[in-house]
Coordinates of C-alpha atoms in Angstrom, one line a residue:
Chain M
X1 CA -0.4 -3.8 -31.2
X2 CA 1.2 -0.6 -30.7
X3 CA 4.3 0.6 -33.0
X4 CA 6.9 -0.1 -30.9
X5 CA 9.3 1.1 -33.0
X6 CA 8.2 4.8 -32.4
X7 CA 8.0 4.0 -27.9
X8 CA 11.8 5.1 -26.2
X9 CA 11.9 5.1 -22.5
X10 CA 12.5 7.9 -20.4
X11 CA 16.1 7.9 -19.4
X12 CA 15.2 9.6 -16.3
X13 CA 13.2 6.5 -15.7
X14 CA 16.1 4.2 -16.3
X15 CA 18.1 5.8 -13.8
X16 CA 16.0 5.3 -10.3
X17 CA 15.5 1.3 -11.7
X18 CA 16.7 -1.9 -10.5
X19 CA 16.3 -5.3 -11.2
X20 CA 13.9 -6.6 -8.6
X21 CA 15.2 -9.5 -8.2
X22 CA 19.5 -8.8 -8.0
X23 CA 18.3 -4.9 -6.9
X24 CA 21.4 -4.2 -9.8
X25 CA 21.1 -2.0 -12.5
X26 CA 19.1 -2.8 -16.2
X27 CA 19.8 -2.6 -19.6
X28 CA 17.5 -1.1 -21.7
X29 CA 17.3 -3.5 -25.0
X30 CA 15.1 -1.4 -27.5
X31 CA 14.6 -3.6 -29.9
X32 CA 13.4 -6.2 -28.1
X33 CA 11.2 -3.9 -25.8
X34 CA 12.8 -5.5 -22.2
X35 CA 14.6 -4.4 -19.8
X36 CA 17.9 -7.0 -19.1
X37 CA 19.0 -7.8 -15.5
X38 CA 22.5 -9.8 -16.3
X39 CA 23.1 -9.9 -13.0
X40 CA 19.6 -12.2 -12.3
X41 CA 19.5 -13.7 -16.0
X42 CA 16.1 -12.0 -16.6
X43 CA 14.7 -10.4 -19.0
X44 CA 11.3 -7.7 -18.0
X45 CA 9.2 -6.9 -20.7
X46 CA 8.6 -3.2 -21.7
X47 CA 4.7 -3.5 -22.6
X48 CA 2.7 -0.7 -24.2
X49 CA 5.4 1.6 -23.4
X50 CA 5.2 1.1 -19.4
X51 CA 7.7 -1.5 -17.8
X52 CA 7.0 -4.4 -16.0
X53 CA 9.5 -4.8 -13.3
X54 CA 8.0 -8.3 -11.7
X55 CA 10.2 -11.4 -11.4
X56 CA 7.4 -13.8 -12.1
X57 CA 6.6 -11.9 -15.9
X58 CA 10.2 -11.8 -16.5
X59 CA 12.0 -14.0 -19.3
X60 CA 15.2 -16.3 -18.2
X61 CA 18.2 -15.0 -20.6
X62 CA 18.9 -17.9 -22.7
X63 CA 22.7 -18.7 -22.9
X64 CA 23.9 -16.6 -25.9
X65 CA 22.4 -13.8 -24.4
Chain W
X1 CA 0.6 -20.4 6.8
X2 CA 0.0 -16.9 8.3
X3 CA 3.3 -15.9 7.8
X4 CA 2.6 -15.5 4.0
X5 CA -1.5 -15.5 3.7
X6 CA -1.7 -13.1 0.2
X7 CA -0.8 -14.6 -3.1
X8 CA 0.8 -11.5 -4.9
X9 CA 0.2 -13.0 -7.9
X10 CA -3.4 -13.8 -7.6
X11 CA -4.2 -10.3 -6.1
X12 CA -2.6 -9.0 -9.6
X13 CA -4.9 -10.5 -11.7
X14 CA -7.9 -9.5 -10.0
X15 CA -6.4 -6.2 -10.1
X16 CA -5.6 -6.4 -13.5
X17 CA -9.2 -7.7 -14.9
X18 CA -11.2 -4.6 -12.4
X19 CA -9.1 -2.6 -13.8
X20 CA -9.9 -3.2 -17.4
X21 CA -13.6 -3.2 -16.1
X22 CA -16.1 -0.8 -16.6
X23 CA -16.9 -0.2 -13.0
X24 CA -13.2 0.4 -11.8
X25 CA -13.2 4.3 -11.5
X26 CA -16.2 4.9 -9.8
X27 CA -15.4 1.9 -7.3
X28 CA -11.8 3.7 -6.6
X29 CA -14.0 6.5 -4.6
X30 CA -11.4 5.3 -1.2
X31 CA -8.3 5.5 -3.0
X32 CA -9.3 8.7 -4.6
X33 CA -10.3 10.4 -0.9
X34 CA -7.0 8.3 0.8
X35 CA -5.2 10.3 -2.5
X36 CA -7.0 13.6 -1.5
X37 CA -6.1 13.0 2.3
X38 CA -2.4 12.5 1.9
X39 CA -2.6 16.0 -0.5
X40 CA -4.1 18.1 1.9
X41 CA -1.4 16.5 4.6
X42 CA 1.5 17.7 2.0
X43 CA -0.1 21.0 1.6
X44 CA 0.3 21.3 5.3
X45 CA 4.2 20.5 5.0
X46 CA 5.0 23.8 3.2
X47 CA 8.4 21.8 1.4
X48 CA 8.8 21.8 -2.5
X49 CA 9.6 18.0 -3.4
X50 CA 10.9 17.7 -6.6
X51 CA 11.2 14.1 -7.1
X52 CA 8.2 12.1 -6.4
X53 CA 7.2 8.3 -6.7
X54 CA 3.6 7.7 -6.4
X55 CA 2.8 4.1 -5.5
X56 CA -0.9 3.3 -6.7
X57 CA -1.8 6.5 -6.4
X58 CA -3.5 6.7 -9.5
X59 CA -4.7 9.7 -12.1
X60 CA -5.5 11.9 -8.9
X61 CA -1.7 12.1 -7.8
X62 CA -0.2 11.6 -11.7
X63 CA -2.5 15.0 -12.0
X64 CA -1.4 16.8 -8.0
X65 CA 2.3 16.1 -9.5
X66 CA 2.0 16.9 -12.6
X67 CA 4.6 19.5 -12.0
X68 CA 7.0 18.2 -10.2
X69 CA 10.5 18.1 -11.8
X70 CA 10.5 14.4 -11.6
X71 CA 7.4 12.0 -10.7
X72 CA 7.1 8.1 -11.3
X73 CA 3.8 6.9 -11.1
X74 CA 3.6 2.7 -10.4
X75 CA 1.1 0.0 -9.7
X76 CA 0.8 -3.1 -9.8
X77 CA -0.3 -3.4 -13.6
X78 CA 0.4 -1.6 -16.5
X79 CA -3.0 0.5 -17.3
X80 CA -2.3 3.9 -16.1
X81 CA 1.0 4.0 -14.7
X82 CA 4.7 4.6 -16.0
X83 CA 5.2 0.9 -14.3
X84 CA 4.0 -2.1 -13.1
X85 CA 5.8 -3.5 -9.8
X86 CA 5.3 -6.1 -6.8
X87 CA 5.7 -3.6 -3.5
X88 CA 7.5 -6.6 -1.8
X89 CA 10.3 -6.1 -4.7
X90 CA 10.9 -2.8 -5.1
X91 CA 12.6 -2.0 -8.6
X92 CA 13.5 1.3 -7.6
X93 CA 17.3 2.6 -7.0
X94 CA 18.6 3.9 -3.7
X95 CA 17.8 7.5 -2.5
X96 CA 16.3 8.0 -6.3
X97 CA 13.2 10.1 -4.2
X98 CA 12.2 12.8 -1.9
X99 CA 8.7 12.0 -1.7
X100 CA 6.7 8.7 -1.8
X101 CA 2.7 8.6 -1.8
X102 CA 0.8 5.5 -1.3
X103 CA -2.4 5.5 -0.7
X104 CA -3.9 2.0 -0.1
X105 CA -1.3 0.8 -2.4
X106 CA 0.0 -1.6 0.4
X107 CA -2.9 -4.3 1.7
X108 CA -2.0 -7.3 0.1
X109 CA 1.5 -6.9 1.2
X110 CA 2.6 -9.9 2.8
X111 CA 5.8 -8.5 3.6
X112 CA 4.8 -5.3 4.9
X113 CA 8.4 -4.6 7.2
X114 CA 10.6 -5.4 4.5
X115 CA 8.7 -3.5 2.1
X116 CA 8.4 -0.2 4.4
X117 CA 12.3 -1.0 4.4
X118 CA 12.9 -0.8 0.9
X119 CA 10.9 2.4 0.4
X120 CA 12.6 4.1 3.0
X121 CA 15.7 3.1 1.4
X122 CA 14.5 4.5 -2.1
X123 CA 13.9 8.0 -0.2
X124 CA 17.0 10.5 -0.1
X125 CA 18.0 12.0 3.7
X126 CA 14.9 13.5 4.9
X127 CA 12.5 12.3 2.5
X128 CA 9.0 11.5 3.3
X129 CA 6.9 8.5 3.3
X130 CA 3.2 9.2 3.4
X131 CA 0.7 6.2 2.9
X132 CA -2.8 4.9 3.6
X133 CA -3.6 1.5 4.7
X134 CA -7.0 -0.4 6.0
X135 CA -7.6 -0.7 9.5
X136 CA -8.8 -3.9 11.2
X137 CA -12.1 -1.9 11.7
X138 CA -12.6 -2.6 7.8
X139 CA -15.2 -4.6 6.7
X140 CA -16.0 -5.8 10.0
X141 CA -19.7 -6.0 9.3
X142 CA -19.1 -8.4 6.5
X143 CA -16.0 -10.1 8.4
X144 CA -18.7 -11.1 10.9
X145 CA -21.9 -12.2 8.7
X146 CA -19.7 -14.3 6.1
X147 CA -17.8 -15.9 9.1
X148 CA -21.7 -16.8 10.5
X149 CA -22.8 -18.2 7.6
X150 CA -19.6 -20.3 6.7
X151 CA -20.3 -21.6 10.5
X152 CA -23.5 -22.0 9.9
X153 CA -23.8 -24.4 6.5
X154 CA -20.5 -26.0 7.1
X155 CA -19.3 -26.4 10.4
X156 CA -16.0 -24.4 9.6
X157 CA -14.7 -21.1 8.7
X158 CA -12.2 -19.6 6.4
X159 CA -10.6 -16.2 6.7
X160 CA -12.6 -14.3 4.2
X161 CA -11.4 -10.9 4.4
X162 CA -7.5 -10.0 4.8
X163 CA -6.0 -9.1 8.3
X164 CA -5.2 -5.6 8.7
X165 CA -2.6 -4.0 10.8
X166 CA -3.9 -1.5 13.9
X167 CA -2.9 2.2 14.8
X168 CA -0.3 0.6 17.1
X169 CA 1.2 -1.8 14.9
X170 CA 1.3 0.3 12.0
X171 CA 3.4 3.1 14.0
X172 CA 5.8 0.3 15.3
X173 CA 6.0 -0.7 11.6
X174 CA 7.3 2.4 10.6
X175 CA 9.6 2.8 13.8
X176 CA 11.3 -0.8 12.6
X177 CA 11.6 0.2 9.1
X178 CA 14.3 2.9 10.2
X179 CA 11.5 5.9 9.7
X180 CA 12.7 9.0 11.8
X181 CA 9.7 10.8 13.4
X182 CA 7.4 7.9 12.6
X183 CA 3.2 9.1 13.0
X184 CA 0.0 6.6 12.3
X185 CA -3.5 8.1 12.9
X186 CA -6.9 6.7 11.9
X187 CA -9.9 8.0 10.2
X188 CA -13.0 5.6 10.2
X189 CA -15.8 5.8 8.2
X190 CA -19.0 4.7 7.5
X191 CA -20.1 4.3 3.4
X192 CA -23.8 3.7 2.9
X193 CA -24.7 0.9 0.5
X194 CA -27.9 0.7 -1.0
X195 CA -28.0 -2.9 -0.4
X196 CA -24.9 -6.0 0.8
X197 CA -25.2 -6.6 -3.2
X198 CA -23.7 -3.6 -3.9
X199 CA -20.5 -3.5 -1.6
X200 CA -19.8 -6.8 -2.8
X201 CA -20.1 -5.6 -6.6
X202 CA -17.8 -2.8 -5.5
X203 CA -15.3 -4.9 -3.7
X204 CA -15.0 -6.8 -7.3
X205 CA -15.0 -4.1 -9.1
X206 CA -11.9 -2.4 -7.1
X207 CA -10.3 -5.9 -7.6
X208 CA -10.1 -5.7 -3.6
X209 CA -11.7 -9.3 -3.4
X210 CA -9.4 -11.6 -0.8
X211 CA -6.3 -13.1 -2.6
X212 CA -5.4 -15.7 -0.3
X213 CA -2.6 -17.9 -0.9
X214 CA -3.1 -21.9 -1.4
X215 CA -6.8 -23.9 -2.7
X216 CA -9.0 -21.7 -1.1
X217 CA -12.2 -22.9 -0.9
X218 CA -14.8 -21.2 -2.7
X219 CA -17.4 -19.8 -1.0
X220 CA -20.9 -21.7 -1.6
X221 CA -23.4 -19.0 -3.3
X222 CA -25.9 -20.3 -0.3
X223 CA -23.0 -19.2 2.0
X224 CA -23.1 -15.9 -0.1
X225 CA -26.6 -15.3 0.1
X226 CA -27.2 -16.1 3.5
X227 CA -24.1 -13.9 4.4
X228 CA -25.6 -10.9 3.3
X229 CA -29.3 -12.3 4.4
X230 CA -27.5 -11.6 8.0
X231 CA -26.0 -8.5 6.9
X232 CA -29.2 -6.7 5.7
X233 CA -31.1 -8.0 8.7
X234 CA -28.3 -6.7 11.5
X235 CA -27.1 -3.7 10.1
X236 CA -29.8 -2.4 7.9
X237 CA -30.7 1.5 8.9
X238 CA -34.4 2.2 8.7
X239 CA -34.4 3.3 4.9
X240 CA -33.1 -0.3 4.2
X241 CA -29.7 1.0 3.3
X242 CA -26.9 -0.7 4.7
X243 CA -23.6 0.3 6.2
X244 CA -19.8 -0.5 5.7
X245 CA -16.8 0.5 8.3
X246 CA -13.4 1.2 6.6
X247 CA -10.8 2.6 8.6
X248 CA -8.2 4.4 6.8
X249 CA -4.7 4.4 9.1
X250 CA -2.4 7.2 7.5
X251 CA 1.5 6.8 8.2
X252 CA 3.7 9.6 8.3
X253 CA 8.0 8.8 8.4
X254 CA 11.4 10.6 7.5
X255 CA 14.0 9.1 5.8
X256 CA 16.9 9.4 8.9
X257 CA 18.5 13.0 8.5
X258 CA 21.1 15.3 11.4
X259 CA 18.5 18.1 11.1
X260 CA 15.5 16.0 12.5
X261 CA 15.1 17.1 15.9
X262 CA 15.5 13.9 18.3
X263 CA 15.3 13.1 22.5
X264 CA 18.1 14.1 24.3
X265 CA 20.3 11.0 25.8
X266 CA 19.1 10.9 29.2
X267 CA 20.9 12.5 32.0
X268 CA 22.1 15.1 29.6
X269 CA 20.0 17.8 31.2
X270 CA 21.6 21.7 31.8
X271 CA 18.8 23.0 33.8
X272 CA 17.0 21.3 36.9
X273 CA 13.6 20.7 36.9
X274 CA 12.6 22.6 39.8
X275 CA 14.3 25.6 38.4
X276 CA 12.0 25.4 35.4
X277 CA 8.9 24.9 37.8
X278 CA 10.1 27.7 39.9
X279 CA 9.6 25.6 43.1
X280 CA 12.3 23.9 45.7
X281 CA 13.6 20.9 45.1
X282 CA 12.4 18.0 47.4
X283 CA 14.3 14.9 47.7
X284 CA 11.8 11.7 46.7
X285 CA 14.5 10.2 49.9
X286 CA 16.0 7.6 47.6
X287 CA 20.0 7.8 46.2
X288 CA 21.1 7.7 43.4
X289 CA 24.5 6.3 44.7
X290 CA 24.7 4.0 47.5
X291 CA 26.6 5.5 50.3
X292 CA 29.9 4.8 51.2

């Protein structure tokens, strides 16, 4: 495992993403390492640094998030 | 079933695992030349583009853009790009580019309109779109020889190798997508193989092995072997080496801007015809307007 404490992303990258799913915009969550669609419930994992914008690796938001 | 033959997520994988594989880089030899080709093309376009999105283009392109003021670099995995995407679902904001490169990075697309739509959409006014797909001219040796030999042991046969859009097609894609001054050309060429082993080691190693939705039968290895039994014996040259046709269709489109020339609306002409062939005018003895 990488230190993922030390990885930040790009904001430039932030700001041409969407969610793939809603096609909204994403929070970027650092500590978890995701990014968070509200608008689609999901939750895309940030892996190694690079992330992973595809519906089927995504993580449903559970309710208190 | 046609409708939807690729399984996205089963092309991934595959992807994914040649990828991590030791044989992936040299194998990549046609995405690196379809990378070269769309380069030489841009070179060609004498325009600075300072923010570009490169769709499987791979360390070729991250290198060619290295200075751009902006470039985004995606696949469909992780390993070597900024991020990992489905083409079908484009993560990407509206107008967020002026440039988008793809070579090859489009064949298992089962979508492909709708996903020429959303790239267009992710281009600013007169951005371009350049990408490389596969021709139905490739593989068509080993289209034919595993079809044979599917045939032959079992009495049936599956689609072993993916459908591929022609030159005509792939310009009427880009027309429905919304691209302004849409252009498809082809390129087909002939790689040498020292044997039928080889291009199907190669084809594994790319992670370009079919990705059909649904059970697909496996093939039998006596359908395998036989398959490229026929191969060798049809298409073997003299030196025992054997060929394999890709054909590499390049698309060329425009994001929809007022500066693009376009056709005059018809019957909009200021100068007659004649005039401009310095001849007189002959009546063809029909009327436009029915007489009174």
């Amino acid at each position: 495992m990488t230190d993922q404490s030390t990885t930040d992303l790009d904001p430039r990258l932030l700001e041409v993403l969407v969610c793939p799913h809603a096609r909204t915009p994403l929070r970027y969550d650092r500590a978890k390492q995701e990014l968070v669609s509200a608008a689609a419930r999901l939750a895309y994992p940030i892996r190694d640094g690079v992330p992973v914008l595809i519906v089927e690796e995504a993580r449903e938001l559970g309710p208190e998030e | 079933m046609l409708d939807h033959p690729f399984d996205p997520r089963r092309h991934r994988l595959r992807k994914r695992r040649a990828a991590a594989g030791p044989g992936f880089r040299d194998a990549c030899f046609l995405q690196i030349r379809a990378a070269e080709d769309l380069l030489e093309r841009l070179e060609a376009i004498h325009r600075p583009f300072a923010r570009v999105f490169s769709l499987g283009g791979g360390l070729r392109l991250r290198k060619a853009f290295a200075g751009a003021a902006f470039a985004l670099h995606a696949d469909m995995m992780e390993r070597g790009s900024d991020l990992a995407l489905d083409p079908e679902r484009l993560p990407i904001a509206r107008q967020a580019f002026d440039l988008i490169v793809a070579p090859l990075a489009l064949g298992w697309v089962n979508d492909l309109p709708g996903a020429l739509v959303q790239l267009r959409l992710s281009l600013r006014p007169d951005g371009l779109f350049l990408a490389t797909l596969f021709g139905p001219e490739t593989l068509r040796e080993l289209r034919v020889v595993l079809l044979e030999a599917e045939a032959e042991g079992t009495g049936g046969a599956a689609l072993r190798v993916a459908p591929f859009p022609d030159l005509r097609e792939a310009a009427g894609l880009l027309q429905r997508a919304g691209f302004a001054l849409p252009a498809a050309d082809r390129e087909v060429t002939t790689v040498r193989y020292r044997d039928p082993w080889r291009l199907l080691q190669d084809l594994r190693a790319m992670g370009e092995t079919a990705a059909f939705c649904g059970p697909v039968r496996p093939l039998r290895r006596q359908v395998v072997m036989r398959a490229l039994q026929l191969y060798q014996e049809r298409y073997a040259f003299p030196d025992g080496r054997v060929p394999a046709t890709f054909e590499l269709i390049t698309l060329t489109g425009w994001a929809p801007h007022e500066s693009q020339q376009k056709p005059l609306a018809p019957g909009s002409a200021k100068a007659r015809l004649a005039d401009a062939l310095g001849v007189p005018e002959q009546s063809t003895g029909e009327t436009a307007k029915p007489k009174a």
